[in-house]
CSV table of C-alpha atoms in Angstrom, one decimal:
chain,number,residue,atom,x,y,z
A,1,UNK,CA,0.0,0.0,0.0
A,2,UNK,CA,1.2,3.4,-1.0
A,3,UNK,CA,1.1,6.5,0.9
A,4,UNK,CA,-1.6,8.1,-1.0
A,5,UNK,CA,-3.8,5.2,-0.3
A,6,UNK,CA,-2.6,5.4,3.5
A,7,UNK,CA,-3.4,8.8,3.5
A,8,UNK,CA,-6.4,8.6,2.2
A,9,UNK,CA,-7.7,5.7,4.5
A,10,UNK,CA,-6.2,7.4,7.6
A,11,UNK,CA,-8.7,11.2,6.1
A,12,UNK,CA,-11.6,8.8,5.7
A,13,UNK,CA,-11.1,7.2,8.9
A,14,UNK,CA,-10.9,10.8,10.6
A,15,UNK,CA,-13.8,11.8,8.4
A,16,UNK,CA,-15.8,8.9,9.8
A,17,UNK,CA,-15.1,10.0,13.2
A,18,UNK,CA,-15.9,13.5,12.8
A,19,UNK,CA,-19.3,12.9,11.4
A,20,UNK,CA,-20.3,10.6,14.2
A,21,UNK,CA,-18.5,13.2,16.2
A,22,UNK,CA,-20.7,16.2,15.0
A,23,UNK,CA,-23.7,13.7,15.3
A,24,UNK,CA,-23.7,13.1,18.9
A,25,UNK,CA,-23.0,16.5,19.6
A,26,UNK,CA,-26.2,17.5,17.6
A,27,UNK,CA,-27.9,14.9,19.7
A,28,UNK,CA,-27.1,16.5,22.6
A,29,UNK,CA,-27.5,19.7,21.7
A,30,UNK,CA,-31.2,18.6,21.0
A,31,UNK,CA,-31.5,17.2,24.2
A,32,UNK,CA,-30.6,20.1,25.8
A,33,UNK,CA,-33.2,22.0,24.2
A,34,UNK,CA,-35.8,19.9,24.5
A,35,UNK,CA,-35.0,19.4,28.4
A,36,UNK,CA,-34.8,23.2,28.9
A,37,UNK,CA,-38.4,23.4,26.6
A,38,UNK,CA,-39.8,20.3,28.9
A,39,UNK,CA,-39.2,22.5,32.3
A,40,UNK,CA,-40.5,25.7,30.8
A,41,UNK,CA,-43.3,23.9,29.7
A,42,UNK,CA,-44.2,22.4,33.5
A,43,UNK,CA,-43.3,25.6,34.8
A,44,UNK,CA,-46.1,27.4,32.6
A,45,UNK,CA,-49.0,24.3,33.4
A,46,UNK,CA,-48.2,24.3,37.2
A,47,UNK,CA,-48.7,28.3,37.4
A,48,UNK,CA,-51.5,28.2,35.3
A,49,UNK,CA,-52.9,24.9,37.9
A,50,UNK,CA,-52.6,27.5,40.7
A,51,UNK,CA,-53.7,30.6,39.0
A,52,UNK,CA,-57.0,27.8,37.9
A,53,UNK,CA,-57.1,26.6,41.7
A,54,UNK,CA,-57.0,30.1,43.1
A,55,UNK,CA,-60.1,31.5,40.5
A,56,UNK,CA,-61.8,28.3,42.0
A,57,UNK,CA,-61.4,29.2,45.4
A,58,UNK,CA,-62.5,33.0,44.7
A,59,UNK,CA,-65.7,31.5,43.4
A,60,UNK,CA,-66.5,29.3,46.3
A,61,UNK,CA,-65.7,32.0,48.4
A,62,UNK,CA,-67.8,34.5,46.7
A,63,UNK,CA,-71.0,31.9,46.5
A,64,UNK,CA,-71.1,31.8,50.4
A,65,UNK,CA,-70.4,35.1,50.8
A,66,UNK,CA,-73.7,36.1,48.1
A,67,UNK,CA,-76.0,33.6,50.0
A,68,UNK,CA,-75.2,35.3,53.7
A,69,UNK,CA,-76.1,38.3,51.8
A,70,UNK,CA,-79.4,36.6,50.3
A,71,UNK,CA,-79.9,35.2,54.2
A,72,UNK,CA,-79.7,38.7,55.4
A,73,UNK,CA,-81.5,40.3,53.7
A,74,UNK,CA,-84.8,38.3,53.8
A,75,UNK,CA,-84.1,38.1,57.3
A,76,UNK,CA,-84.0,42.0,57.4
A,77,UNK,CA,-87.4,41.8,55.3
A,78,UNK,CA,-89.2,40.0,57.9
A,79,UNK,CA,-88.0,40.6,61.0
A,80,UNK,CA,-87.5,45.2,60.6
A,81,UNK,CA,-89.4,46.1,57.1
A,82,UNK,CA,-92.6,43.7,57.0
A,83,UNK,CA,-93.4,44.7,60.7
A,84,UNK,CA,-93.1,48.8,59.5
A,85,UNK,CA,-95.2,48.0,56.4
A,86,UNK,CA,-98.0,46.3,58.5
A,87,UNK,CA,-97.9,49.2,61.2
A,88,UNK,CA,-96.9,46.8,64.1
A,89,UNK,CA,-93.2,48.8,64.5
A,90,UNK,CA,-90.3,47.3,65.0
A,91,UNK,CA,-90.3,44.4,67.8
A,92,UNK,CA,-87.0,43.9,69.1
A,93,UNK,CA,-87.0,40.5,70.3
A,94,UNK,CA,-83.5,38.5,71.4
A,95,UNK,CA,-84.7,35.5,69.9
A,96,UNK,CA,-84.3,37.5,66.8
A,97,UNK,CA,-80.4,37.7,67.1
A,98,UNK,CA,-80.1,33.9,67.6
A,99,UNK,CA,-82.4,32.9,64.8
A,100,UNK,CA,-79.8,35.3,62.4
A,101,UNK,CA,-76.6,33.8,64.0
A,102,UNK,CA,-78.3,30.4,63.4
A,103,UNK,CA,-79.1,31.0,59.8
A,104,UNK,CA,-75.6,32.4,59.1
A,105,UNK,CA,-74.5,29.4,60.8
A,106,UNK,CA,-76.5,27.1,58.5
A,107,UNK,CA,-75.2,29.3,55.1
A,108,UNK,CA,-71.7,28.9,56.5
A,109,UNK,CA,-72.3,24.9,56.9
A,110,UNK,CA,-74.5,25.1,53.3
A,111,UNK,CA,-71.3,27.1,51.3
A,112,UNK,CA,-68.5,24.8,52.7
A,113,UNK,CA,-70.5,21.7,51.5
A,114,UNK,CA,-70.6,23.3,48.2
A,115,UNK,CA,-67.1,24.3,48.4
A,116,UNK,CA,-66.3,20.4,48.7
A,117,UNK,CA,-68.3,20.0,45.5
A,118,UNK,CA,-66.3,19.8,42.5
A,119,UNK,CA,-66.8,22.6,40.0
A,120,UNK,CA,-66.0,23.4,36.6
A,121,UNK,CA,-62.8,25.2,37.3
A,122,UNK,CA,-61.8,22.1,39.3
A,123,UNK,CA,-62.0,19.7,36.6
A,124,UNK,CA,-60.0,22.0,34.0
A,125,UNK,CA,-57.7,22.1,36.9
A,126,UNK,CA,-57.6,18.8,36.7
A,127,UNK,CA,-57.6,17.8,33.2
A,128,UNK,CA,-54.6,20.4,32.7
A,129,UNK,CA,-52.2,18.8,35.2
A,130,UNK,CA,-53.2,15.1,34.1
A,131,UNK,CA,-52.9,15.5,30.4
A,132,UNK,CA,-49.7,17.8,30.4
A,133,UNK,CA,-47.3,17.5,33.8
A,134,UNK,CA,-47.2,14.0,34.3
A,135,UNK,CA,-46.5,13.3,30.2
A,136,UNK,CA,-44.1,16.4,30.4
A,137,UNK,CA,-42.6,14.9,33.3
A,138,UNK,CA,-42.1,11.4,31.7
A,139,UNK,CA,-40.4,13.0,29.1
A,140,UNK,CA,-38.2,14.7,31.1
A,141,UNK,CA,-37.3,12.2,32.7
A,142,UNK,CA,-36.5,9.7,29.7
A,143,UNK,CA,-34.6,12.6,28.1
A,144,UNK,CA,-32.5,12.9,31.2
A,145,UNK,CA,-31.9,9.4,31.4
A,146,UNK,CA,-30.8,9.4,27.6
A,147,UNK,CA,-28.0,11.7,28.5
A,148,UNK,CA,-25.5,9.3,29.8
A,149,UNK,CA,-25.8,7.6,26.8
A,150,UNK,CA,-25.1,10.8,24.3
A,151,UNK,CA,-22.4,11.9,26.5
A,152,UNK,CA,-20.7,8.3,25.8
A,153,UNK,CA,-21.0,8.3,22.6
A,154,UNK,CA,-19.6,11.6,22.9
A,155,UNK,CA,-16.4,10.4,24.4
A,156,UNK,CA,-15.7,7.6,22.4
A,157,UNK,CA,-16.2,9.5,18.5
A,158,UNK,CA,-13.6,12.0,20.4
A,159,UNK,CA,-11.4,9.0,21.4
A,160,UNK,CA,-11.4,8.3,17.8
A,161,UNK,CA,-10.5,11.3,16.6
A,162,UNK,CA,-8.7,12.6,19.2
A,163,UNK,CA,-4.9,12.0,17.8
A,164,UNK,CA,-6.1,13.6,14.4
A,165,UNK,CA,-7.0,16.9,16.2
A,166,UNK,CA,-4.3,17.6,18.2
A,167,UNK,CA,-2.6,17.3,14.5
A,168,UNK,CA,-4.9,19.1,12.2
A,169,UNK,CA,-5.7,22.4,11.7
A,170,UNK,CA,-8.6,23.5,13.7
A,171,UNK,CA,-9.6,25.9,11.0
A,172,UNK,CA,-10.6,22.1,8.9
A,173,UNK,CA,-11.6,20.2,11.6
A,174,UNK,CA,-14.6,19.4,10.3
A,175,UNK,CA,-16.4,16.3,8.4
A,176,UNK,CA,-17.3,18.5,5.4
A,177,UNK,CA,-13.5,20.0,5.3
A,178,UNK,CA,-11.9,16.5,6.0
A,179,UNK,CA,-14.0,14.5,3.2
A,180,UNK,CA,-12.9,16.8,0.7
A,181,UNK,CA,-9.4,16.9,1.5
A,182,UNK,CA,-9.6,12.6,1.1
A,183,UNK,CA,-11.3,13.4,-2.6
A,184,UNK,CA,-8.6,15.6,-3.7
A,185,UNK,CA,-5.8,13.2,-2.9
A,186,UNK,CA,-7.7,9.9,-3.7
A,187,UNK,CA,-8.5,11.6,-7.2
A,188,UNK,CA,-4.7,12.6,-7.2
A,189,UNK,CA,-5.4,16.5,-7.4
A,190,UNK,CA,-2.9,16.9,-4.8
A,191,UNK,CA,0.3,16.0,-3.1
A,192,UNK,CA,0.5,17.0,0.1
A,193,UNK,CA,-1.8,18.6,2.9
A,194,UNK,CA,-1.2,22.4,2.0
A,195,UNK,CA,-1.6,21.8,-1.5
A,196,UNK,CA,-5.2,20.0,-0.4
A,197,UNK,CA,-5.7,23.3,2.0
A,198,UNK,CA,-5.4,25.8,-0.9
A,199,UNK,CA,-7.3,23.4,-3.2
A,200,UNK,CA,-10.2,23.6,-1.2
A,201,UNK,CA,-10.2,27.4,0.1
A,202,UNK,CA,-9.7,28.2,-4.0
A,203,UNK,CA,-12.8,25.7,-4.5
A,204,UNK,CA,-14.6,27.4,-1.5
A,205,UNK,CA,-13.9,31.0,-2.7
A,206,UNK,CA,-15.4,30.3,-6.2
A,207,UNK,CA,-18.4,28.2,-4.8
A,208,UNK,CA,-18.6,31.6,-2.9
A,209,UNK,CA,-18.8,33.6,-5.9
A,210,UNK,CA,-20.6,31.6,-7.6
A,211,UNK,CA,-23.3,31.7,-4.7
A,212,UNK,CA,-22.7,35.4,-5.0
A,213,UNK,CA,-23.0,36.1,-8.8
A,214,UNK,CA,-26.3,33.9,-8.5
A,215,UNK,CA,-27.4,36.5,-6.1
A,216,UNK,CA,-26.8,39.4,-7.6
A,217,UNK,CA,-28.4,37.9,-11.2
A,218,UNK,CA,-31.8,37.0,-8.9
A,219,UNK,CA,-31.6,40.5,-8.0
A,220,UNK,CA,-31.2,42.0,-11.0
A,221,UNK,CA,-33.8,39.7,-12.9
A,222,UNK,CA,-35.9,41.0,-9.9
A,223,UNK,CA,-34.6,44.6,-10.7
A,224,UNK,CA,-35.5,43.8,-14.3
A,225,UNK,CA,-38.9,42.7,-13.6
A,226,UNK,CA,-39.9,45.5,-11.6
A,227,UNK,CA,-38.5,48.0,-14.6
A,228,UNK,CA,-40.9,45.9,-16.9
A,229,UNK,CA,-43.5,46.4,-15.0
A,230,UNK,CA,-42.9,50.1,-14.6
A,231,UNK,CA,-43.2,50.5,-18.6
A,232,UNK,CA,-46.0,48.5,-18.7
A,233,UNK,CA,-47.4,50.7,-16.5
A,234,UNK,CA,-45.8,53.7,-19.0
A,235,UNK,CA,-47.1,52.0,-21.9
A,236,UNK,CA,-50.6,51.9,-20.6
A,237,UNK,CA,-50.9,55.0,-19.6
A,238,UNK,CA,-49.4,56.4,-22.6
A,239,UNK,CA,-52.1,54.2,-24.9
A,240,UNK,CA,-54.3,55.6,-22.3
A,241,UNK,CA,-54.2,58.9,-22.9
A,242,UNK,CA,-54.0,58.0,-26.9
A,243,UNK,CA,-57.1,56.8,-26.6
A,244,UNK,CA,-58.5,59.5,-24.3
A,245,UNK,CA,-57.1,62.2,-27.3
A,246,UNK,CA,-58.7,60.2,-29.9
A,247,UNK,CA,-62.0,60.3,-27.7
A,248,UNK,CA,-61.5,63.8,-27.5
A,249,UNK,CA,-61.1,64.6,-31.1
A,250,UNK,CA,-64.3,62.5,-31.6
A,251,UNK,CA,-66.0,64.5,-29.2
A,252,UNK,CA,-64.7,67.4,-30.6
A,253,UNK,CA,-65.9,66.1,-34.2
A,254,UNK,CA,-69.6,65.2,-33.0
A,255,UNK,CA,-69.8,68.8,-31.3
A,256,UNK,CA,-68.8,70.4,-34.6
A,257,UNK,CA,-71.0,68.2,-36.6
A,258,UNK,CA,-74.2,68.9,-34.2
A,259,UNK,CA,-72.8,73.0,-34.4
A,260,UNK,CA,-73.1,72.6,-38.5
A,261,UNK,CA,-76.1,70.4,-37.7
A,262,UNK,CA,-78.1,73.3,-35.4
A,263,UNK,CA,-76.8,76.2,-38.1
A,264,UNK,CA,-78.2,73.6,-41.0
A,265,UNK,CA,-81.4,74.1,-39.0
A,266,UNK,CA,-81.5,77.5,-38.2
A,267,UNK,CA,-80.9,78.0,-42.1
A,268,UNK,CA,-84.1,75.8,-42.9
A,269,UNK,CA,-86.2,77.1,-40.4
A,270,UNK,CA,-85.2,80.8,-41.4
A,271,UNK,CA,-85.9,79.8,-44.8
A,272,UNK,CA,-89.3,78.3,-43.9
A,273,UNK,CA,-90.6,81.6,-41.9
A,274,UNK,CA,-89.4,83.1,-44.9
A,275,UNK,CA,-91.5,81.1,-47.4
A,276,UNK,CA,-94.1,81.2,-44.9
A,277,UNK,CA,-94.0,84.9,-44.6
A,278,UNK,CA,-93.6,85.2,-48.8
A,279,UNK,CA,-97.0,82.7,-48.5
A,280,UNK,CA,-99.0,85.2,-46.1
A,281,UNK,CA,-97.8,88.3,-48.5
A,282,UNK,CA,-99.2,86.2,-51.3
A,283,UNK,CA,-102.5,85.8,-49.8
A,284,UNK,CA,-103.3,89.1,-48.5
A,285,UNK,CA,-102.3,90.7,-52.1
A,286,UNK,CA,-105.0,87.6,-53.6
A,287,UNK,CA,-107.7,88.7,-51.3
A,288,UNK,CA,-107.1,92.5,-52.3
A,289,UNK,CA,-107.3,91.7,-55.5
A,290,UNK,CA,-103.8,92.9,-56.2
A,291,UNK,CA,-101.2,90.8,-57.9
C-alpha cells in the first residue's frame, strides 16, 4: 500500500469519526433543548394549575359570601321592614339575634359543602395537570436518562479522533473539510496537505462567488422585472391617454358636426318663416285683388 492510499484511508477514517463526532453533539444539543423546553413547559401548566385553583377558590368563596347576603336580607325583610309595612313597628325581640346567628351558621355549613363539590374550574384544573405535567414529566425524565448515553457516545467519536486533532488544523476540523481533502488526494489533485488546503479554500472561494454572482443575477432579474412592470405601466398610460385624445377629437368632431347640424337648421327654419312669410304676403295681395 502506498502513501496516497494510507493517507487517504487514515482522512476517511478521521472523516468517519468526525461525522459521528458532529452527530452526537447534535444529539445532545437537541436534548438540551428539549430538556430546557420540557421544564419551561411544567413551569407554565403548574402556574396556570394554581392561578385555575386560586379562581376556584374566589368563586367558592364569593358563592357563600352572596348567600349570607341573600340570608340577610330576607331576614332583614321579615324581621324590621314587614313589621313597618303592616304598622306593628319594629319588635326587638332577642330571639331575633339567635335565629340570624343560626341562619348564618347554617349558610356557613351550606357554602362549605358546596365548596367540597367539584366545579368546573376544578375539573379544568384537573384535566390540565393530568394530560400535560405528568406526560411532560415522563419526558423529562426519559430525556434525562438518555444523557449518559449521548455523552458516551460523545467520548468515544472524540477518542477516535482525538490524535487527528491535536494534528490538524482547527480551521478544517470538520467532516465537510476533512472529506474533501480525502477526494482531492484519492483523485490525485494533490500532493500533500497544504496543497489539499489551498485546493479547497480556492474551490470554496469560487463556490462563494458563484453563490454570490447567482445572487446578484436574482436581483437584478428582480430589478428587471420590476422595470418591466414600470413601462408597462408607462405603456398603458401612454395608450391611455392616446385613446383619451382620440375620444377627444371625436368628441370634438360630434360637437362640430351637431354645431353645422343646429346652423343647417337654423338655415331651414329661417328659410321656412321666410317662405311662410312670402305665403301670407301672397294671400293678402290675392284677397285684395292685387297681384
Amino acid at each position: 500500500m502506498d502513501n496516497r492510499q494510507k493517507t487517504v484511508e487514515a482522512l476517511r477514517y478521521f472523516y468517519n469519526g468526525l461525522v459521528r463526532l458532529e452527530n452526537a453533539a447534535a444529539r445532545r444539543q437537541q436534548a438540551d433543548n428539549q430538556i430546557v423546553a420540557l421544564q419551561n413547559q411544567l413551569r407554565e401548566a403548574k402556574s396556570q394549575a394554581v392561578a385555575l385553583n386560586e379562581k376556584s377558590d374566589f368563586t367558592k368563596k364569593s358563592i357563600t359570601t352572596i348567600l349570607s347576603i341573600i340570608v340577610i336580607a330576607l331576614f332583614a325583610l321579615v324581621d324590621i321592614i314587614l313589621p313597618i309595612a303592616l304598622g306593628t313597628g319594629i319588635s326587638f325581640r332577642i330571639s331575633s339575634i339567635f335565629n340570624l346567628a343560626l341562619i348564618l351558621l347554617i349558610v356557613n355549613v351550606v357554602g362549605r359543602i358546596i365548596s367540597k363539590k367539584k366545579t368546573w374550574s376544578d375539573d379544568m384544573v384537573q384535566k390540565t395537570y393530568m394530560s400535560s405535567v405528568p406526560q411532560a414529566e415522563a419526558s423529562l425524565k426519559n430525556t434525562v436518562l438518555m444523557l449518559p448515553q449521548i455523552d458516551c457516545e460523545l467520548a468515544c467519536a472524540y477518542a477516535q479522533v482525538e490524535a487527528f486533532i491535536k494534528g490538524f488544523p482547527p480551521k478544517y476540523t470538520y467532516s465537510y473539510a476533512v472529506g474533501k481533502f480525502a477526494e482531492y488526494v484519492e483523485n490525485m489533485r494533490v500532493d500533500s496537505m497544504k496543497e489539499a488546503i489551498n485546493l479547497f479554500e480556492q474551490e470554496e472561494w469560487q463556490n462563494n462567488m458563484l453563490n454570490e454572482s447567482r445572487k446578484q443575477t436574482a436581483i437584478q432579474a428582480e430589478q428587471l422585472a420590476v422595470q418591466k412592470d414600470i413601462l408597462n405601466t408607462a405603456k398603458n398610460i401612454e395608450d391611455y391617454a392616446k385613446r383619451a385624445a382620440e375620444a377627444a377629437e371625436d368628441i370634438k368632431f360630434t360637437n362640430q358636426l351637431i354645431a353645422n347640424n343646429t346652423a343647417a337648421a337654423a338655415a331651414y327654419a329661417a328659410q321656412a318663416a321666410q317662405s311662410a312669410k312670402n305665403t301670407e304676403e301672397m294671400l293678402n295681395y290675392a284677397l285684395g285683388g292685387r297681384w
